[in-house]
């Protein structure tokens, strides 16, 4: 069994990618299960096989503890950790070849609280990977791109789990823009040139130094353009995950 966590900033496309990628895997005759770890979501574009909302109800938390929506979500994120044995048992009972885990809307609830790495550790002892989403529309300029690069490095630092990087919603950009962003992700020199050309003052210096620090650490964030609307890039995403998780083999036969 392999476990894949889908992580990204709010609205970056985590839930729709969970839906589309799981359907795509089913078409490839792969045995896939989906897990919703977002206790606050009202509607999902897929029917999760396992759903944290069966255990945690954010509205009840708001009423019971007189919390606002954000405080209730923070409490819910920590409560997931207490329910982890039950979620793990549910996964074990289904025992699929691959599990796609859709994480909470606000990334910081999962990535930057103690409960996130605990959940990743405890949900299963099987091999794991993270898909980190770069929202394509947000990545159009080098400043935003570098900010996302920094976030992605911070997520890696938290989980120390193999990460595959996706440029999500690539159908919203024309191919020239997609290629430019992918080029930034593949060639530090091209990104540095864009920073020099498009940014000035402190933003230029900070972006350049952040980017260099990340590359000097040997971290590589090659982006795979993917659309959860048109299925573009699904083959490449799947191949990258198979390389990371299964040494290039299929998850299940
Ligand atoms: N055009 C396009 N829209 C997308 C794509 N993926 C997601 N969206 C849209 O972007 C919005 C957010 O997508 P979600 O999948 O809910 O993103 P999320 O990261 O799960 O969002 P939260 O959990 O609320 O933070 C929705 O309106 C989706 O329909 C895509 O590949 N292409
Ligand atoms: Mg979502």
CSV table of C-alpha atoms and ligand atoms in Angstrom, one decimal:
chain,number,residue,atom,x,y,z
A,1,UNK,CA,0.0,0.0,0.0
A,2,UNK,CA,1.1,3.6,-0.7
A,3,UNK,CA,-0.1,6.7,0.9
A,4,UNK,CA,-0.2,10.1,-0.9
A,5,UNK,CA,-1.0,13.3,0.9
A,6,UNK,CA,-2.2,16.3,-1.2
A,7,UNK,CA,-1.1,19.6,0.3
A,8,UNK,CA,-1.3,23.2,-0.9
A,9,UNK,CA,-2.5,26.6,0.0
A,10,UNK,CA,-6.2,27.3,0.4
A,11,UNK,CA,-8.0,26.8,-2.9
A,12,UNK,CA,-5.0,25.5,-4.8
A,13,UNK,CA,-7.0,22.5,-6.1
A,14,UNK,CA,-6.4,19.7,-3.5
A,15,UNK,CA,-9.9,18.3,-3.4
A,16,UNK,CA,-10.5,18.4,-7.2
A,17,UNK,CA,-7.1,16.7,-7.8
A,18,UNK,CA,-8.1,14.0,-5.3
A,19,UNK,CA,-11.3,13.5,-7.3
A,20,UNK,CA,-9.7,13.5,-10.7
A,21,UNK,CA,-6.6,11.5,-9.9
A,22,UNK,CA,-8.6,8.8,-8.1
A,23,UNK,CA,-10.9,8.5,-11.1
A,24,UNK,CA,-7.9,8.4,-13.4
A,25,UNK,CA,-6.3,5.6,-11.3
A,26,UNK,CA,-9.6,3.6,-11.3
A,27,UNK,CA,-9.5,3.8,-15.1
A,28,UNK,CA,-6.0,2.4,-15.0
A,29,UNK,CA,-7.5,-0.5,-13.0
A,30,UNK,CA,-5.6,0.6,-9.9
A,31,UNK,CA,-7.1,-0.1,-6.5
A,32,UNK,CA,-7.4,3.4,-4.9
A,33,UNK,CA,-9.1,4.8,-1.8
A,34,UNK,CA,-9.7,8.4,-0.9
A,35,UNK,CA,-9.5,10.0,2.5
A,36,UNK,CA,-11.0,13.4,3.4
A,37,UNK,CA,-9.0,15.0,6.3
A,38,UNK,CA,-10.7,18.4,6.0
A,39,UNK,CA,-13.2,18.6,8.9
A,40,UNK,CA,-14.5,22.0,7.7
A,41,UNK,CA,-15.4,21.2,4.1
A,42,UNK,CA,-19.1,21.3,3.2
A,43,UNK,CA,-19.1,19.8,-0.3
A,44,UNK,CA,-16.5,17.6,-2.0
A,45,UNK,CA,-16.1,16.8,-5.7
A,46,UNK,CA,-15.7,13.0,-4.8
A,47,UNK,CA,-17.3,10.6,-2.3
A,48,UNK,CA,-14.5,9.8,0.2
A,49,UNK,CA,-14.1,6.2,1.2
A,50,UNK,CA,-12.9,7.5,4.6
A,51,UNK,CA,-14.1,10.8,6.0
A,52,UNK,CA,-12.8,12.7,9.1
A,53,UNK,CA,-16.2,14.4,9.3
A,54,UNK,CA,-17.6,11.0,10.6
A,55,UNK,CA,-15.5,11.7,13.7
A,56,UNK,CA,-15.3,15.5,14.0
A,57,UNK,CA,-18.1,18.1,13.6
A,58,UNK,CA,-16.8,21.7,13.4
A,59,UNK,CA,-20.2,23.2,13.9
A,60,UNK,CA,-20.6,21.3,17.2
A,61,UNK,CA,-17.2,22.5,18.3
A,62,UNK,CA,-18.2,26.1,17.6
A,63,UNK,CA,-21.4,25.7,19.7
A,64,UNK,CA,-20.0,23.6,22.5
A,65,UNK,CA,-16.8,25.6,23.1
A,66,UNK,CA,-18.1,29.0,21.9
A,67,UNK,CA,-15.4,29.2,19.2
A,68,UNK,CA,-15.3,31.2,16.0
A,69,UNK,CA,-14.8,29.3,12.8
A,70,UNK,CA,-11.0,29.5,12.7
A,71,UNK,CA,-10.5,28.6,16.3
A,72,UNK,CA,-12.9,25.6,15.8
A,73,UNK,CA,-10.9,24.5,12.7
A,74,UNK,CA,-7.6,24.7,14.7
A,75,UNK,CA,-9.2,22.6,17.5
A,76,UNK,CA,-10.6,20.2,14.8
A,77,UNK,CA,-7.1,19.8,13.3
A,78,UNK,CA,-5.7,18.8,16.7
A,79,UNK,CA,-8.7,16.5,17.4
A,80,UNK,CA,-7.9,14.5,14.1
A,81,UNK,CA,-4.7,13.3,15.8
A,82,UNK,CA,-6.9,11.8,18.6
A,83,UNK,CA,-9.0,9.9,16.0
A,84,UNK,CA,-6.0,8.7,14.0
A,85,UNK,CA,-6.2,5.1,15.2
A,86,UNK,CA,-9.8,4.8,13.9
A,87,UNK,CA,-8.8,6.4,10.5
A,88,UNK,CA,-5.8,4.0,10.3
A,89,UNK,CA,-8.0,1.0,11.1
A,90,UNK,CA,-10.4,2.1,8.3
A,91,UNK,CA,-7.6,2.3,5.8
A,92,UNK,CA,-6.2,-1.1,7.0
A,93,UNK,CA,-9.7,-2.6,6.5
A,94,UNK,CA,-10.0,-1.4,2.9
A,95,UNK,CA,-6.3,-2.2,2.2
A,96,UNK,CA,-6.1,-0.5,-1.2
A,97,UNK,CA,-3.0,-0.3,-3.4
A,98,UNK,CA,-2.9,3.5,-3.1
A,99,UNK,CA,-4.6,5.9,-0.7
A,100,UNK,CA,-5.1,9.6,-1.7
A,101,UNK,CA,-5.4,11.9,1.3
A,102,UNK,CA,-7.1,15.3,0.8
A,103,UNK,CA,-5.8,17.6,3.5
A,104,UNK,CA,-7.5,20.6,5.2
A,105,UNK,CA,-8.3,23.7,3.2
A,106,UNK,CA,-5.9,26.0,5.1
A,107,UNK,CA,-2.5,24.4,4.7
A,108,UNK,CA,-1.1,25.8,8.0
A,109,UNK,CA,-3.7,23.7,9.9
A,110,UNK,CA,-2.0,20.6,8.6
A,111,UNK,CA,1.5,21.5,7.8
A,112,UNK,CA,2.4,23.9,10.6
A,113,UNK,CA,0.8,22.4,13.7
A,114,UNK,CA,2.3,19.5,15.7
A,115,UNK,CA,-0.7,17.3,14.7
A,116,UNK,CA,0.2,17.3,11.0
A,117,UNK,CA,3.4,15.3,11.1
A,118,UNK,CA,1.9,13.1,13.9
A,119,UNK,CA,-1.0,12.2,11.6
A,120,UNK,CA,1.3,11.5,8.7
A,121,UNK,CA,3.4,9.2,10.9
A,122,UNK,CA,0.5,7.4,12.5
A,123,UNK,CA,-2.0,7.0,9.7
A,124,UNK,CA,0.0,4.1,8.2
A,125,UNK,CA,3.5,2.7,8.3
A,126,UNK,CA,3.4,2.1,4.5
A,127,UNK,CA,5.6,4.2,2.1
A,128,UNK,CA,4.3,7.8,1.7
A,129,UNK,CA,4.7,10.7,-0.6
A,130,UNK,CA,3.4,14.3,-0.7
A,131,UNK,CA,1.9,16.1,-3.7
A,132,UNK,CA,2.6,19.8,-3.1
A,133,UNK,CA,0.4,22.1,-5.3
A,134,UNK,CA,1.7,25.4,-6.8
A,135,UNK,CA,-1.5,27.3,-7.8
A,136,UNK,CA,-0.7,28.3,-11.4
A,137,UNK,CA,-2.5,31.6,-11.5
A,138,UNK,CA,-0.7,32.7,-8.3
A,139,UNK,CA,2.7,31.7,-9.8
A,140,UNK,CA,2.6,34.0,-12.8
A,141,UNK,CA,5.2,36.4,-11.4
A,142,UNK,CA,8.6,35.5,-9.9
A,143,UNK,CA,7.8,37.0,-6.5
A,144,UNK,CA,4.8,34.8,-6.0
A,145,UNK,CA,6.6,31.8,-7.4
A,146,UNK,CA,9.5,32.2,-5.0
A,147,UNK,CA,7.0,32.6,-2.1
A,148,UNK,CA,5.5,29.3,-3.0
A,149,UNK,CA,8.9,27.7,-3.4
A,150,UNK,CA,9.7,28.8,0.1
A,151,UNK,CA,6.4,27.4,1.4
A,152,UNK,CA,7.1,24.1,-0.4
A,153,UNK,CA,10.5,23.9,1.2
A,154,UNK,CA,8.9,24.6,4.6
A,155,UNK,CA,6.5,21.7,4.1
A,156,UNK,CA,9.4,19.4,3.1
A,157,UNK,CA,11.2,20.5,6.3
A,158,UNK,CA,8.1,19.6,8.4
A,159,UNK,CA,7.4,16.2,7.0
A,160,UNK,CA,10.8,15.0,5.4
A,161,UNK,CA,8.7,12.9,3.1
A,162,UNK,CA,9.4,12.6,-0.7
A,163,UNK,CA,7.6,15.4,-2.4
A,164,UNK,CA,6.2,15.7,-6.0
A,165,UNK,CA,5.5,19.2,-7.1
A,166,UNK,CA,2.5,20.1,-9.3
A,167,UNK,CA,1.6,23.3,-11.1
A,168,UNK,CA,-2.1,23.0,-10.5
A,169,UNK,CA,-5.0,24.3,-12.7
A,170,UNK,CA,-2.6,24.6,-15.7
A,171,UNK,CA,-5.6,24.8,-18.0
A,172,UNK,CA,-6.1,28.4,-16.8
A,173,UNK,CA,-2.8,29.6,-18.3
A,174,UNK,CA,-1.7,29.6,-21.9
A,175,UNK,CA,1.1,27.1,-22.7
A,176,UNK,CA,3.7,29.9,-23.0
A,177,UNK,CA,3.1,30.9,-19.3
A,178,UNK,CA,3.0,27.3,-18.2
A,179,UNK,CA,6.4,26.6,-19.9
A,180,UNK,CA,7.9,29.7,-18.4
A,181,UNK,CA,7.0,28.7,-14.9
A,182,UNK,CA,8.2,25.1,-15.5
A,183,UNK,CA,11.4,26.6,-16.8
A,184,UNK,CA,11.9,28.5,-13.6
A,185,UNK,CA,11.4,25.3,-11.6
A,186,UNK,CA,13.9,23.4,-13.8
A,187,UNK,CA,16.7,26.0,-14.2
A,188,UNK,CA,17.8,28.2,-11.3
A,189,UNK,CA,19.6,30.6,-13.8
A,190,UNK,CA,16.4,31.3,-15.7
A,191,UNK,CA,14.5,32.0,-12.4
A,192,UNK,CA,17.4,34.3,-11.3
A,193,UNK,CA,17.2,36.2,-14.6
A,194,UNK,CA,13.4,36.6,-14.2
A,195,UNK,CA,13.9,37.9,-10.6
A,196,UNK,CA,16.5,40.4,-11.9
A,197,UNK,CA,14.2,41.6,-14.7
A,198,UNK,CA,10.8,41.7,-13.0
A,199,UNK,CA,11.6,42.6,-9.4
A,200,UNK,CA,13.5,45.6,-7.8
A,201,UNK,CA,14.8,46.7,-4.4
A,202,UNK,CA,14.3,44.5,-1.3
A,203,UNK,CA,11.9,42.1,-3.1
A,204,UNK,CA,14.6,41.4,-5.7
A,205,UNK,CA,17.3,40.8,-3.1
A,206,UNK,CA,15.1,38.6,-0.8
A,207,UNK,CA,13.6,36.6,-3.7
A,208,UNK,CA,17.1,35.9,-5.1
A,209,UNK,CA,18.6,34.9,-1.8
A,210,UNK,CA,15.7,32.7,-0.8
A,211,UNK,CA,15.8,31.0,-4.1
A,212,UNK,CA,19.6,30.5,-3.9
A,213,UNK,CA,19.4,29.2,-0.3
A,214,UNK,CA,16.9,26.6,-1.4
A,215,UNK,CA,18.9,25.5,-4.4
A,216,UNK,CA,22.1,25.5,-2.4
A,217,UNK,CA,20.5,23.0,0.0
A,218,UNK,CA,20.1,20.7,-2.9
A,219,UNK,CA,16.3,20.9,-2.9
A,220,UNK,CA,14.7,20.6,-6.4
A,221,UNK,CA,11.1,21.5,-7.1
A,222,UNK,CA,10.6,20.5,-10.7
A,223,UNK,CA,7.0,21.3,-11.5
A,224,UNK,CA,4.6,19.0,-13.3
A,225,UNK,CA,1.8,21.0,-15.0
A,226,UNK,CA,-1.5,19.3,-14.2
A,227,UNK,CA,-5.1,20.1,-14.7
A,228,UNK,CA,-7.8,18.4,-12.6
A,229,UNK,CA,-10.3,19.8,-15.1
A,230,UNK,CA,-8.9,18.5,-18.4
A,231,UNK,CA,-6.7,15.6,-17.0
A,232,UNK,CA,-3.7,17.2,-18.6
A,233,UNK,CA,-0.5,16.0,-17.0
A,234,UNK,CA,-2.1,13.1,-15.1
A,235,UNK,CA,0.2,10.6,-16.8
A,236,UNK,CA,3.3,12.6,-15.8
A,237,UNK,CA,2.1,13.0,-12.2
A,238,UNK,CA,1.4,9.3,-11.9
A,239,UNK,CA,4.8,8.4,-13.4
A,240,UNK,CA,6.6,10.7,-10.9
A,241,UNK,CA,4.7,9.2,-8.0
A,242,UNK,CA,5.4,5.7,-9.2
A,243,UNK,CA,9.1,6.5,-9.4
A,244,UNK,CA,9.1,7.9,-5.9
A,245,UNK,CA,6.9,5.3,-4.2
A,246,UNK,CA,7.3,2.0,-6.2
A,247,UNK,CA,10.6,2.3,-8.0
A,248,UNK,CA,8.7,2.8,-11.2
A,249,UNK,CA,6.3,-0.1,-10.8
A,250,UNK,CA,2.5,0.1,-10.8
A,251,UNK,CA,0.9,0.4,-7.3
A,252,UNK,CA,-1.2,-2.7,-7.8
A,253,UNK,CA,-1.7,-5.2,-10.5
B,1,LIG,N1,-9.8,25.5,-14.1
B,1,LIG,C1,-9.5,24.7,-13.1
B,1,LIG,N2,-10.1,24.9,-11.9
B,1,LIG,C2,-9.7,24.1,-10.9
B,1,LIG,C3,-8.8,23.1,-11.0
B,1,LIG,N3,-8.6,22.5,-9.8
B,1,LIG,C4,-9.5,23.1,-9.0
B,1,LIG,N4,-10.1,24.1,-9.6
B,1,LIG,C5,-11.1,25.0,-9.0
B,1,LIG,O1,-10.5,25.8,-8.0
B,1,LIG,C6,-11.4,25.9,-6.9
B,1,LIG,C7,-10.7,25.3,-5.6
B,1,LIG,O2,-10.5,23.9,-5.9
B,1,LIG,P1,-10.5,22.8,-4.7
B,1,LIG,O3,-10.2,21.5,-5.3
B,1,LIG,O4,-11.7,23.0,-3.9
B,1,LIG,O5,-9.2,23.4,-3.9
B,1,LIG,P2,-8.8,23.0,-2.4
B,1,LIG,O6,-7.3,23.2,-2.4
B,1,LIG,O7,-9.3,21.7,-2.1
B,1,LIG,O8,-9.5,24.2,-1.6
B,1,LIG,P3,-9.8,24.3,-0.1
B,1,LIG,O9,-9.8,22.9,0.5
B,1,LIG,O10,-11.1,25.0,0.1
B,1,LIG,O11,-8.6,25.1,0.4
B,1,LIG,C8,-12.7,25.2,-7.3
B,1,LIG,O12,-13.5,26.2,-7.8
B,1,LIG,C9,-12.2,24.2,-8.3
B,1,LIG,O13,-13.3,23.9,-9.2
B,1,LIG,C10,-8.2,22.9,-12.3
B,1,LIG,O14,-7.3,22.0,-12.6
B,1,LIG,N5,-8.6,23.7,-13.3
B,2,LIG,MG1,-10.4,21.1,-0.3
